[in-house]
PDB file of C-alpha atoms and ligand atoms in Angstrom:
ATOM      1  CA  MET A   1      23.961 -10.005   4.386  1.00  0.00           C
ATOM      2  CA  SER A   2      25.960  -8.431   7.236  1.00  0.00           C
ATOM      3  CA  GLY A   3      25.179  -5.308   9.239  1.00  0.00           C
ATOM      4  CA  ILE A   4      21.504  -5.440   8.279  1.00  0.00           C
ATOM      5  CA  LYS A   5      18.657  -6.071  10.744  1.00  0.00           C
ATOM      6  CA  VAL A   6      14.986  -6.462   9.888  1.00  0.00           C
ATOM      7  CA  PHE A   7      12.313  -6.031  12.547  1.00  0.00           C
ATOM      8  CA  SER A   8       8.553  -6.284  12.397  1.00  0.00           C
ATOM      9  CA  GLY A   9       5.869  -4.388  14.250  1.00  0.00           C
ATOM     10  CA  SER A  10       2.652  -6.274  14.892  1.00  0.00           C
ATOM     11  CA  ALA A  11       0.989  -5.163  11.624  1.00  0.00           C
ATOM     12  CA  HIS A  12       2.260  -7.745   9.140  1.00  0.00           C
ATOM     13  CA  PRO A  13       4.779 -10.254  10.575  1.00  0.00           C
ATOM     14  CA  GLN A  14       4.120 -12.657   7.701  1.00  0.00           C
ATOM     15  CA  LEU A  15       5.354 -10.114   5.145  1.00  0.00           C
ATOM     16  CA  ALA A  16       8.363  -9.304   7.364  1.00  0.00           C
ATOM     17  CA  ARG A  17       9.271 -13.014   7.623  1.00  0.00           C
ATOM     18  CA  SER A  18       8.974 -13.413   3.886  1.00  0.00           C
ATOM     19  CA  ILE A  19      11.218 -10.356   3.297  1.00  0.00           C
ATOM     20  CA  CYS A  20      13.777 -11.902   5.690  1.00  0.00           C
ATOM     21  CA  GLU A  21      13.684 -15.194   3.761  1.00  0.00           C
ATOM     22  CA  HIS A  22      14.439 -13.337   0.524  1.00  0.00           C
ATOM     23  CA  LEU A  23      17.306 -11.472   2.212  1.00  0.00           C
ATOM     24  CA  GLY A  24      18.628 -14.543   4.001  1.00  0.00           C
ATOM     25  CA  VAL A  25      18.596 -12.839   7.413  1.00  0.00           C
ATOM     26  CA  PRO A  26      16.733 -13.797  10.592  1.00  0.00           C
ATOM     27  CA  LEU A  27      13.852 -11.609  11.748  1.00  0.00           C
ATOM     28  CA  GLY A  28      15.055  -9.342  14.583  1.00  0.00           C
ATOM     29  CA  CYS A  29      13.958 -10.193  18.129  1.00  0.00           C
ATOM     30  CA  ALA A  30      11.731  -7.648  19.842  1.00  0.00           C
ATOM     31  CA  ARG A  31       8.770  -7.733  22.200  1.00  0.00           C
ATOM     32  CA  ILE A  32       5.726  -5.489  21.967  1.00  0.00           C
ATOM     33  CA  ILE A  33       3.897  -5.289  25.253  1.00  0.00           C
ATOM     34  CA  ARG A  34       0.432  -3.769  25.673  1.00  0.00           C
ATOM     35  CA  PHE A  35      -0.463  -2.741  29.218  1.00  0.00           C
ATOM     36  CA  SER A  36      -3.945  -2.644  30.687  1.00  0.00           C
ATOM     37  CA  ASN A  37      -3.875   1.171  30.443  1.00  0.00           C
ATOM     38  CA  GLU A  38      -3.361   0.742  26.649  1.00  0.00           C
ATOM     39  CA  ASN A  39       0.228   2.008  26.823  1.00  0.00           C
ATOM     40  CA  ILE A  40       2.669   0.207  24.537  1.00  0.00           C
ATOM     41  CA  LYS A  41       6.224  -0.796  25.355  1.00  0.00           C
ATOM     42  CA  VAL A  42       8.717  -2.068  22.768  1.00  0.00           C
ATOM     43  CA  CYS A  43      11.816  -3.973  23.937  1.00  0.00           C
ATOM     44  CA  ILE A  44      14.552  -4.654  21.368  1.00  0.00           C
ATOM     45  CA  ASP A  45      15.899  -8.055  22.423  1.00  0.00           C
ATOM     46  CA  GLU A  46      19.164  -8.065  20.488  1.00  0.00           C
ATOM     47  CA  ASN A  47      22.076  -5.737  19.883  1.00  0.00           C
ATOM     48  CA  VAL A  48      21.434  -3.188  17.112  1.00  0.00           C
ATOM     49  CA  ARG A  49      24.333  -0.860  17.880  1.00  0.00           C
ATOM     50  CA  GLU A  50      25.632   0.609  14.570  1.00  0.00           C
ATOM     51  CA  ALA A  51      23.269  -1.655  12.586  1.00  0.00           C
ATOM     52  CA  ASP A  52      21.366  -0.706   9.423  1.00  0.00           C
ATOM     53  CA  VAL A  53      17.818  -1.397  10.626  1.00  0.00           C
ATOM     54  CA  PHE A  54      14.653  -1.870   8.547  1.00  0.00           C
ATOM     55  CA  LEU A  55      11.348  -1.860  10.406  1.00  0.00           C
ATOM     56  CA  ILE A  56       8.341  -3.320   8.554  1.00  0.00           C
ATOM     57  CA  GLN A  57       4.967  -1.833   9.521  1.00  0.00           C
ATOM     58  CA  PRO A  58       2.265  -1.205   6.883  1.00  0.00           C
ATOM     59  CA  SER A  59      -0.783   0.691   8.041  1.00  0.00           C
ATOM     60  CA  CYS A  60      -3.676  -1.678   8.744  1.00  0.00           C
ATOM     61  CA  PRO A  61      -6.344  -2.066  11.434  1.00  0.00           C
ATOM     62  CA  PRO A  62      -6.045  -0.973  14.196  1.00  0.00           C
ATOM     63  CA  VAL A  63      -4.523   1.920  12.233  1.00  0.00           C
ATOM     64  CA  ASN A  64      -3.915   4.371  15.093  1.00  0.00           C
ATOM     65  CA  ASP A  65      -2.485   1.709  17.400  1.00  0.00           C
ATOM     66  CA  GLY A  66      -0.158   0.568  14.635  1.00  0.00           C
ATOM     67  CA  LEU A  67       1.050   4.109  14.050  1.00  0.00           C
ATOM     68  CA  VAL A  68       1.866   4.750  17.711  1.00  0.00           C
ATOM     69  CA  GLU A  69       3.543   1.343  17.967  1.00  0.00           C
ATOM     70  CA  LEU A  70       5.680   2.222  14.928  1.00  0.00           C
ATOM     71  CA  LEU A  71       6.799   5.516  16.510  1.00  0.00           C
ATOM     72  CA  ILE A  72       7.647   3.830  19.816  1.00  0.00           C
ATOM     73  CA  PHE A  73       9.539   1.067  17.966  1.00  0.00           C
ATOM     74  CA  ILE A  74      11.628   3.650  16.079  1.00  0.00           C
ATOM     75  CA  ASP A  75      12.327   5.518  19.322  1.00  0.00           C
ATOM     76  CA  ALA A  76      13.455   2.271  20.999  1.00  0.00           C
ATOM     77  CA  LEU A  77      15.781   1.516  18.063  1.00  0.00           C
ATOM     78  CA  ARG A  78      17.167   5.043  18.229  1.00  0.00           C
ATOM     79  CA  TYR A  79      17.919   4.711  21.969  1.00  0.00           C
ATOM     80  CA  ALA A  80      19.484   1.284  21.235  1.00  0.00           C
ATOM     81  CA  SER A  81      22.022   3.097  18.999  1.00  0.00           C
ATOM     82  CA  ALA A  82      20.972   1.784  15.584  1.00  0.00           C
ATOM     83  CA  ARG A  83      23.142   3.528  12.973  1.00  0.00           C
ATOM     84  CA  ARG A  84      20.311   4.014  10.466  1.00  0.00           C
ATOM     85  CA  ILE A  85      16.586   3.281  10.715  1.00  0.00           C
ATOM     86  CA  THR A  86      14.418   2.814   7.629  1.00  0.00           C
ATOM     87  CA  ALA A  87      10.667   2.708   8.204  1.00  0.00           C
ATOM     88  CA  VAL A  88       9.277   0.253   5.637  1.00  0.00           C
ATOM     89  CA  LEU A  89       5.622   1.209   5.137  1.00  0.00           C
ATOM     90  CA  PRO A  90       4.209  -0.741   2.170  1.00  0.00           C
ATOM     91  CA  TYR A  91       0.881   1.016   2.829  1.00  0.00           C
ATOM     92  CA  PHE A  92       1.413   4.499   4.271  1.00  0.00           C
ATOM     93  CA  PRO A  93      -0.811   5.613   7.196  1.00  0.00           C
ATOM     94  CA  TYR A  94      -3.514   8.212   6.437  1.00  0.00           C
ATOM     95  CA  ILE A  95      -2.251   8.502   2.862  1.00  0.00           C
ATOM     96  CA  ARG A  96      -5.607   9.650   1.487  1.00  0.00           C
ATOM     97  CA  SER A  97      -5.412  12.668   3.797  1.00  0.00           C
ATOM     98  CA  ASP A  98      -2.747  14.277   1.615  1.00  0.00           C
ATOM     99  CA  LYS A  99      -4.247  17.701   0.828  1.00  0.00           C
ATOM    100  CA  LYS A 100      -6.309  20.490   2.306  1.00  0.00           C
ATOM    101  CA  ASP A 101      -9.316  20.126   0.024  1.00  0.00           C
ATOM    102  CA  GLU A 102     -11.777  21.698   2.444  1.00  0.00           C
ATOM    103  CA  PRO A 103     -11.402  24.399   5.088  1.00  0.00           C
ATOM    104  CA  ARG A 104      -9.972  23.751   8.565  1.00  0.00           C
ATOM    105  CA  ILE A 105      -8.815  20.150   8.167  1.00  0.00           C
ATOM    106  CA  SER A 106      -5.502  18.417   8.854  1.00  0.00           C
ATOM    107  CA  ILE A 107      -3.142  17.075   6.183  1.00  0.00           C
ATOM    108  CA  THR A 108      -2.683  13.965   8.255  1.00  0.00           C
ATOM    109  CA  ALA A 109      -0.353  12.046   5.908  1.00  0.00           C
ATOM    110  CA  ARG A 110       2.094  14.982   6.209  1.00  0.00           C
ATOM    111  CA  LEU A 111       1.656  14.889   9.987  1.00  0.00           C
ATOM    112  CA  CYS A 112       2.544  11.163   9.905  1.00  0.00           C
ATOM    113  CA  ALA A 113       5.666  12.016   7.895  1.00  0.00           C
ATOM    114  CA  ASP A 114       6.611  14.606  10.544  1.00  0.00           C
ATOM    115  CA  LEU A 115       6.019  12.087  13.335  1.00  0.00           C
ATOM    116  CA  LEU A 116       8.238   9.462  11.699  1.00  0.00           C
ATOM    117  CA  GLN A 117      11.081  11.957  11.421  1.00  0.00           C
ATOM    118  CA  THR A 118      10.593  13.162  14.983  1.00  0.00           C
ATOM    119  CA  ALA A 119      10.649   9.565  16.254  1.00  0.00           C
ATOM    120  CA  GLY A 120      14.039   9.083  14.567  1.00  0.00           C
ATOM    121  CA  ALA A 121      13.468   7.458  11.168  1.00  0.00           C
ATOM    122  CA  ASP A 122      16.346   8.191   8.774  1.00  0.00           C
ATOM    123  CA  ARG A 123      14.609   6.951   5.627  1.00  0.00           C
ATOM    124  CA  VAL A 124      11.251   5.702   4.429  1.00  0.00           C
ATOM    125  CA  LEU A 125      10.573   2.906   1.968  1.00  0.00           C
ATOM    126  CA  THR A 126       7.013   2.756   0.688  1.00  0.00           C
ATOM    127  CA  LEU A 127       4.884   1.425  -2.154  1.00  0.00           C
ATOM    128  CA  ASP A 128       2.417   3.137  -4.496  1.00  0.00           C
ATOM    129  CA  LEU A 129       1.458   6.235  -2.527  1.00  0.00           C
ATOM    130  CA  HIS A 130      -2.068   7.488  -3.234  1.00  0.00           C
ATOM    131  CA  ALA A 131      -0.437  10.600  -4.717  1.00  0.00           C
ATOM    132  CA  PRO A 132       3.301  10.317  -5.510  1.00  0.00           C
ATOM    133  CA  GLN A 133       3.932  13.938  -4.545  1.00  0.00           C
ATOM    134  CA  ALA A 134       3.334  12.937  -0.897  1.00  0.00           C
ATOM    135  CA  GLN A 135       7.065  12.077  -0.999  1.00  0.00           C
ATOM    136  CA  GLY A 136       7.507  15.830  -0.633  1.00  0.00           C
ATOM    137  CA  PHE A 137       6.189  15.570   2.948  1.00  0.00           C
ATOM    138  CA  PHE A 138       9.581  14.178   3.959  1.00  0.00           C
ATOM    139  CA  ARG A 139      12.871  15.947   4.558  1.00  0.00           C
ATOM    140  CA  ILE A 140      14.513  12.520   4.782  1.00  0.00           C
ATOM    141  CA  PRO A 141      14.970  10.210   1.755  1.00  0.00           C
ATOM    142  CA  CYS A 142      11.742   8.474   0.747  1.00  0.00           C
ATOM    143  CA  ASP A 143      11.900   5.663  -1.808  1.00  0.00           C
ATOM    144  CA  GLN A 144       8.566   4.889  -3.413  1.00  0.00           C
ATOM    145  CA  LEU A 145       8.350   1.497  -5.128  1.00  0.00           C
ATOM    146  CA  SER A 146       5.530   0.426  -7.402  1.00  0.00           C
ATOM    147  CA  ALA A 147       3.725  -2.902  -7.623  1.00  0.00           C
ATOM    148  CA  VAL A 148       2.422  -2.024 -11.103  1.00  0.00           C
ATOM    149  CA  PRO A 149       5.185  -3.970 -12.971  1.00  0.00           C
ATOM    150  CA  LEU A 150       4.594  -6.995 -10.710  1.00  0.00           C
ATOM    151  CA  LEU A 151       0.814  -6.920 -11.276  1.00  0.00           C
ATOM    152  CA  CYS A 152       1.329  -6.458 -15.032  1.00  0.00           C
ATOM    153  CA  GLN A 153       3.783  -9.346 -15.219  1.00  0.00           C
ATOM    154  CA  HIS A 154       1.149 -11.593 -13.626  1.00  0.00           C
ATOM    155  CA  LEU A 155      -1.659 -10.246 -15.808  1.00  0.00           C
ATOM    156  CA  ARG A 156       0.413 -10.889 -18.944  1.00  0.00           C
ATOM    157  CA  SER A 157       0.500 -14.596 -18.084  1.00  0.00           C
ATOM    158  CA  GLY A 158      -3.304 -14.673 -18.586  1.00  0.00           C
ATOM    159  CA  ASP A 159      -5.512 -13.899 -21.571  1.00  0.00           C
ATOM    160  CA  LEU A 160      -5.585 -10.149 -22.280  1.00  0.00           C
ATOM    161  CA  SER A 161      -7.229 -10.307 -25.685  1.00  0.00           C
ATOM    162  CA  ASN A 162     -10.004  -7.782 -26.311  1.00  0.00           C
ATOM    163  CA  THR A 163      -9.187  -6.082 -22.981  1.00  0.00           C
ATOM    164  CA  VAL A 164      -9.273  -2.405 -22.062  1.00  0.00           C
ATOM    165  CA  VAL A 165      -7.612  -0.949 -18.949  1.00  0.00           C
ATOM    166  CA  VAL A 166      -9.989   1.265 -16.962  1.00  0.00           C
ATOM    167  CA  ALA A 167      -8.980   3.968 -14.462  1.00  0.00           C
ATOM    168  CA  ALA A 168     -11.428   3.703 -11.554  1.00  0.00           C
ATOM    169  CA  ASP A 169     -11.400   7.503 -11.261  1.00  0.00           C
ATOM    170  CA  VAL A 170      -9.813  10.516 -12.924  1.00  0.00           C
ATOM    171  CA  GLY A 171      -7.101  10.721 -10.245  1.00  0.00           C
ATOM    172  CA  GLU A 172      -6.017   7.203 -11.176  1.00  0.00           C
ATOM    173  CA  ALA A 173      -5.735   7.993 -14.896  1.00  0.00           C
ATOM    174  CA  LYS A 174      -1.950   8.482 -14.798  1.00  0.00           C
ATOM    175  CA  ASP A 175      -1.279   5.165 -13.048  1.00  0.00           C
ATOM    176  CA  ALA A 176      -3.831   3.418 -15.255  1.00  0.00           C
ATOM    177  CA  GLY A 177      -1.874   4.796 -18.197  1.00  0.00           C
ATOM    178  CA  ARG A 178       1.188   2.982 -16.825  1.00  0.00           C
ATOM    179  CA  PHE A 179      -0.791  -0.282 -16.696  1.00  0.00           C
ATOM    180  CA  ALA A 180      -2.026   0.301 -20.257  1.00  0.00           C
ATOM    181  CA  LYS A 181       1.521   1.018 -21.470  1.00  0.00           C
ATOM    182  CA  HIS A 182       3.006  -2.047 -19.711  1.00  0.00           C
ATOM    183  CA  LEU A 183       0.256  -4.278 -21.115  1.00  0.00           C
ATOM    184  CA  GLY A 184      -0.038  -2.631 -24.539  1.00  0.00           C
ATOM    185  CA  LEU A 185      -3.784  -2.095 -24.071  1.00  0.00           C
ATOM    186  CA  PRO A 186      -6.173   0.828 -24.658  1.00  0.00           C
ATOM    187  CA  LEU A 187      -7.390   2.968 -21.767  1.00  0.00           C
ATOM    188  CA  ALA A 188     -10.819   4.125 -20.560  1.00  0.00           C
ATOM    189  CA  ILE A 189     -11.584   6.388 -17.575  1.00  0.00           C
ATOM    190  CA  VAL A 190     -14.509   6.454 -15.145  1.00  0.00           C
ATOM    191  CA  ASP A 191     -15.436   9.871 -13.783  1.00  0.00           C
ATOM    192  CA  LYS A 192     -16.231   9.303 -10.096  1.00  0.00           C
ATOM    193  CA  ARG A 193     -17.660  11.821  -7.614  1.00  0.00           C
ATOM    194  CA  ARG A 194     -17.875  11.760  -3.827  1.00  0.00           C
ATOM    195  CA  ASP A 195     -20.147  13.978  -1.742  1.00  0.00           C
ATOM    196  CA  GLY A 196     -18.735  14.896   1.665  1.00  0.00           C
ATOM    197  CA  ASP A 197     -17.414  12.226   4.027  1.00  0.00           C
ATOM    198  CA  ASP A 198     -19.992   9.482   3.563  1.00  0.00           C
ATOM    199  CA  GLU A 199     -17.411   7.349   1.657  1.00  0.00           C
ATOM    200  CA  ARG A 200     -19.977   6.717  -1.099  1.00  0.00           C
ATOM    201  CA  ALA A 201     -18.568   6.988  -4.588  1.00  0.00           C
ATOM    202  CA  ARG A 202     -20.786   7.640  -7.641  1.00  0.00           C
ATOM    203  CA  ALA A 203     -19.571   6.836 -11.146  1.00  0.00           C
ATOM    204  CA  VAL A 204     -21.114   9.481 -13.372  1.00  0.00           C
ATOM    205  CA  THR A 205     -19.412   9.335 -16.771  1.00  0.00           C
ATOM    206  CA  LEU A 206     -17.323   6.937 -18.790  1.00  0.00           C
ATOM    207  CA  VAL A 207     -14.647   8.093 -21.223  1.00  0.00           C
ATOM    208  CA  GLY A 208     -13.595   5.431 -23.749  1.00  0.00           C
ATOM    209  CA  GLU A 209     -14.989   2.415 -25.594  1.00  0.00           C
ATOM    210  CA  VAL A 210     -15.862  -0.704 -23.555  1.00  0.00           C
ATOM    211  CA  ALA A 211     -18.846  -2.306 -25.327  1.00  0.00           C
ATOM    212  CA  GLY A 212     -18.194  -5.999 -25.990  1.00  0.00           C
ATOM    213  CA  ARG A 213     -14.785  -5.776 -24.292  1.00  0.00           C
ATOM    214  CA  ARG A 214     -13.223  -7.228 -21.179  1.00  0.00           C
ATOM    215  CA  CYS A 215     -12.430  -4.473 -18.687  1.00  0.00           C
ATOM    216  CA  LEU A 216      -9.514  -4.447 -16.270  1.00  0.00           C
ATOM    217  CA  VAL A 217     -10.165  -1.765 -13.625  1.00  0.00           C
ATOM    218  CA  VAL A 218      -7.031  -0.527 -11.875  1.00  0.00           C
ATOM    219  CA  ASP A 219      -6.635   1.539  -8.721  1.00  0.00           C
ATOM    220  CA  ASP A 220      -4.122   2.189  -5.956  1.00  0.00           C
ATOM    221  CA  GLU A 221      -6.405   0.916  -3.176  1.00  0.00           C
ATOM    222  CA  VAL A 222      -9.781  -0.636  -2.573  1.00  0.00           C
ATOM    223  CA  ALA A 223     -11.269   0.452   0.762  1.00  0.00           C
ATOM    224  CA  THR A 224     -15.077   0.298   0.985  1.00  0.00           C
ATOM    225  CA  GLY A 225     -15.045  -0.927  -2.618  1.00  0.00           C
ATOM    226  CA  GLY A 226     -17.515   1.810  -3.592  1.00  0.00           C
ATOM    227  CA  THR A 227     -15.265   3.178  -6.343  1.00  0.00           C
ATOM    228  CA  LEU A 228     -14.611  -0.249  -7.833  1.00  0.00           C
ATOM    229  CA  PHE A 229     -18.164  -1.577  -7.671  1.00  0.00           C
ATOM    230  CA  GLU A 230     -19.621   1.645  -9.089  1.00  0.00           C
ATOM    231  CA  ALA A 231     -17.067   1.504 -11.904  1.00  0.00           C
ATOM    232  CA  ALA A 232     -18.023  -2.116 -12.603  1.00  0.00           C
ATOM    233  CA  GLU A 233     -21.715  -1.172 -12.769  1.00  0.00           C
ATOM    234  CA  ILE A 234     -21.188   1.676 -15.216  1.00  0.00           C
ATOM    235  CA  LEU A 235     -18.934  -0.538 -17.357  1.00  0.00           C
ATOM    236  CA  ARG A 236     -21.537  -3.318 -17.480  1.00  0.00           C
ATOM    237  CA  SER A 237     -24.246  -0.788 -18.315  1.00  0.00           C
ATOM    238  CA  HIS A 238     -22.081   0.320 -21.269  1.00  0.00           C
ATOM    239  CA  GLY A 239     -21.862  -3.253 -22.542  1.00  0.00           C
ATOM    240  CA  ALA A 240     -18.615  -4.535 -20.985  1.00  0.00           C
ATOM    241  CA  GLN A 241     -18.370  -8.292 -21.390  1.00  0.00           C
ATOM    242  CA  GLU A 242     -16.472  -8.920 -18.141  1.00  0.00           C
ATOM    243  CA  VAL A 243     -14.981  -6.791 -15.354  1.00  0.00           C
ATOM    244  CA  THR A 244     -11.836  -7.757 -13.430  1.00  0.00           C
ATOM    245  CA  ALA A 245      -9.641  -5.525 -11.271  1.00  0.00           C
ATOM    246  CA  ALA A 246      -6.011  -5.057 -10.236  1.00  0.00           C
ATOM    247  CA  VAL A 247      -5.442  -2.961  -7.114  1.00  0.00           C
ATOM    248  CA  VAL A 248      -2.239  -2.545  -5.097  1.00  0.00           C
ATOM    249  CA  HIS A 249      -3.534  -2.118  -1.529  1.00  0.00           C
ATOM    250  CA  PRO A 250      -6.421  -4.352  -0.313  1.00  0.00           C
ATOM    251  CA  VAL A 251      -7.731  -2.177   2.522  1.00  0.00           C
ATOM    252  CA  LEU A 252     -11.145  -3.877   2.122  1.00  0.00           C
ATOM    253  CA  CYS A 253     -12.951  -2.332   5.084  1.00  0.00           C
ATOM    254  CA  GLY A 254     -16.474  -2.916   6.370  1.00  0.00           C
ATOM    255  CA  SER A 255     -18.567  -5.116   4.122  1.00  0.00           C
ATOM    256  CA  ALA A 256     -16.278  -4.694   1.080  1.00  0.00           C
ATOM    257  CA  VAL A 257     -15.559  -8.414   0.667  1.00  0.00           C
ATOM    258  CA  ALA A 258     -19.230  -9.428   0.974  1.00  0.00           C
ATOM    259  CA  ARG A 259     -20.071  -6.720  -1.580  1.00  0.00           C
ATOM    260  CA  LEU A 260     -17.283  -7.953  -3.868  1.00  0.00           C
ATOM    261  CA  ASP A 261     -18.827 -11.431  -3.865  1.00  0.00           C
ATOM    262  CA  ARG A 262     -22.143  -9.926  -5.018  1.00  0.00           C
ATOM    263  CA  SER A 263     -20.597  -7.427  -7.440  1.00  0.00           C
ATOM    264  CA  ALA A 264     -19.942  -7.416 -11.173  1.00  0.00           C
ATOM    265  CA  VAL A 265     -16.191  -7.778 -10.467  1.00  0.00           C
ATOM    266  CA  SER A 266     -15.384 -11.413 -11.192  1.00  0.00           C
ATOM    267  CA  ARG A 267     -11.740 -11.311 -10.090  1.00  0.00           C
ATOM    268  CA  LEU A 268      -9.682  -8.937  -7.933  1.00  0.00           C
ATOM    269  CA  LEU A 269      -5.891  -9.105  -8.069  1.00  0.00           C
ATOM    270  CA  VAL A 270      -4.169  -7.418  -5.093  1.00  0.00           C
ATOM    271  CA  THR A 271      -0.822  -7.476  -3.278  1.00  0.00           C
ATOM    272  CA  ASP A 272       0.088  -8.396   0.290  1.00  0.00           C
ATOM    273  CA  SER A 273       1.118  -4.802   1.123  1.00  0.00           C
ATOM    274  CA  ILE A 274      -1.574  -5.125   3.825  1.00  0.00           C
ATOM    275  CA  PRO A 275      -2.394  -8.423   5.574  1.00  0.00           C
ATOM    276  CA  LEU A 276      -5.597 -10.154   4.467  1.00  0.00           C
ATOM    277  CA  PRO A 277      -7.091 -11.831   7.557  1.00  0.00           C
ATOM    278  CA  PRO A 278      -9.334 -14.887   6.977  1.00  0.00           C
ATOM    279  CA  GLU A 279     -12.537 -12.807   7.141  1.00  0.00           C
ATOM    280  CA  LYS A 280     -11.282 -10.683   4.224  1.00  0.00           C
ATOM    281  CA  ARG A 281     -10.627 -13.617   1.901  1.00  0.00           C
ATOM    282  CA  SER A 282     -12.762 -14.525  -1.084  1.00  0.00           C
ATOM    283  CA  PRO A 283     -12.432 -16.939  -4.003  1.00  0.00           C
ATOM    284  CA  ARG A 284     -12.546 -13.827  -6.190  1.00  0.00           C
ATOM    285  CA  ILE A 285      -9.405 -12.352  -4.572  1.00  0.00           C
ATOM    286  CA  GLU A 286      -5.922 -13.349  -5.717  1.00  0.00           C
ATOM    287  CA  VAL A 287      -2.907 -12.071  -3.772  1.00  0.00           C
ATOM    288  CA  LEU A 288       0.575 -11.428  -5.183  1.00  0.00           C
ATOM    289  CA  SER A 289       3.451 -10.910  -2.781  1.00  0.00           C
ATOM    290  CA  VAL A 290       5.565  -7.755  -2.769  1.00  0.00           C
ATOM    291  CA  ALA A 291       8.086  -9.381  -0.394  1.00  0.00           C
ATOM    292  CA  ALA A 292      10.709 -10.016  -3.104  1.00  0.00           C
ATOM    293  CA  LEU A 293      10.387  -6.425  -4.384  1.00  0.00           C
ATOM    294  CA  LEU A 294      10.742  -4.948  -0.887  1.00  0.00           C
ATOM    295  CA  ALA A 295      13.659  -7.294  -0.086  1.00  0.00           C
ATOM    296  CA  ALA A 296      15.434  -6.255  -3.294  1.00  0.00           C
ATOM    297  CA  ALA A 297      14.967  -2.571  -2.401  1.00  0.00           C
ATOM    298  CA  ILE A 298      16.197  -3.161   1.167  1.00  0.00           C
ATOM    299  CA  ALA A 299      19.320  -4.946  -0.126  1.00  0.00           C
ATOM    300  CA  ARG A 300      20.026  -2.104  -2.553  1.00  0.00           C
ATOM    301  CA  ILE A 301      19.524   0.601   0.088  1.00  0.00           C
ATOM    302  CA  HIS A 302      21.838  -1.291   2.435  1.00  0.00           C
ATOM    303  CA  GLU A 303      24.532  -1.650  -0.226  1.00  0.00           C
ATOM    304  CA  GLY A 304      24.129   1.889  -1.552  1.00  0.00           C
ATOM    305  CA  ARG A 305      22.982   0.666  -4.973  1.00  0.00           C
ATOM    306  CA  SER A 306      20.326   2.240  -7.163  1.00  0.00           C
ATOM    307  CA  VAL A 307      16.695   1.547  -6.239  1.00  0.00           C
ATOM    308  CA  SER A 308      15.276   3.238  -9.326  1.00  0.00           C
ATOM    309  CA  GLU A 309      16.314   0.201 -11.405  1.00  0.00           C
ATOM    310  CA  LEU A 310      13.533  -1.710  -9.595  1.00  0.00           C
ATOM    311  CA  LEU A 311      10.841   0.704 -10.719  1.00  0.00           C
ATOM    312  CA  GLY A 312      10.383  -0.958 -14.136  1.00  0.00           C
TER     313      GLY A 312
HETATM  314  C1  LIG B   1      -9.292   7.346  -4.560  1.00  0.00           C
HETATM  315  O1  LIG B   1      -9.012   8.354  -5.093  1.00  0.00           O
HETATM  316  C2  LIG B   1      -8.491   6.064  -4.642  1.00  0.00           C
HETATM  317  O2  LIG B   1      -7.741   5.966  -5.816  1.00  0.00           O
HETATM  318  C3  LIG B   1      -9.429   4.884  -4.533  1.00  0.00           C
HETATM  319  O3  LIG B   1     -10.283   4.889  -5.643  1.00  0.00           O
HETATM  320  C4  LIG B   1     -10.247   4.968  -3.286  1.00  0.00           C
HETATM  321  O4  LIG B   1      -9.385   5.177  -2.200  1.00  0.00           O
HETATM  322  C5  LIG B   1     -11.024   3.703  -3.072  1.00  0.00           C
HETATM  323  O5  LIG B   1     -11.851   3.880  -1.966  1.00  0.00           O
HETATM  324  P1  LIG B   1     -13.239   3.098  -1.884  1.00  0.00           P
HETATM  325  O6  LIG B   1     -12.914   1.643  -2.152  1.00  0.00           O
HETATM  326  O7  LIG B   1     -13.730   3.330  -0.486  1.00  0.00           O
HETATM  327  O8  LIG B   1     -14.160   3.683  -2.904  1.00  0.00           O
END
């Protein structure tokens, strides 16, 4: 594919390499240097003049470092005369900070959108935003893909008899409805509450019938796992036979993986939108790759073809 260049920040080089394999292009050469004063320098080691550049950098730990590195990388590409720069952010930084739901706080996901544009990004390609309307934070084109069809395709290859799809919280009900529609299954909803910033979720009510059924809990991300494990508990207490989960972004922070291994969730299907380092692996976790989906979207953006056909 000519005129296209794919670069990777330090967040997820494995995903970037896999995207390049699907596209049949080499990964772009760049060096990221970290100085002892914590300053970052990015050197683009090949010509990008007039190129259509895609820079892969999902948000993952260290989140703030990764964000600054991304901005510096875009700036370096801009000064190197790239014709167009697309920031490919399979997991968008600070995406849960997408509204002013208490006084005197920042809408940090919008700030990140502003920063990307200021750095020189021409477009954004992302996957399953926490709230789809966050696309409105951008004045540049923002293509939002979804891993839901990919997860459903995989789930369909297993046994889905006597299964009910469960939204892990009310905010997830719409997306869970998409899972239920794709899979032809009924839907139940867990009503979850959070108090303040302690990141502890409490499942308080269940809407729908789960007794004697196998439950598939779906969500956009699993971070501390509180939402998922609380949902699993309430489902088991209402007579669910088995609880499995399908979640797009495996943030899995703190002791989430250890808690998963002790939880009522017997299997967790996720994507590689975020890297899963060895300490975050578990026999209960199965990872599906979004590389082919992202590569297909990149090819279509480059060729000016429709991306919406990929949305399923
Ligand atoms: C919240 O609204 C999201 O859909 C997820 O349920 C939430 O981000 C998961 O966070 P945690 O795993 O920390 O409960």
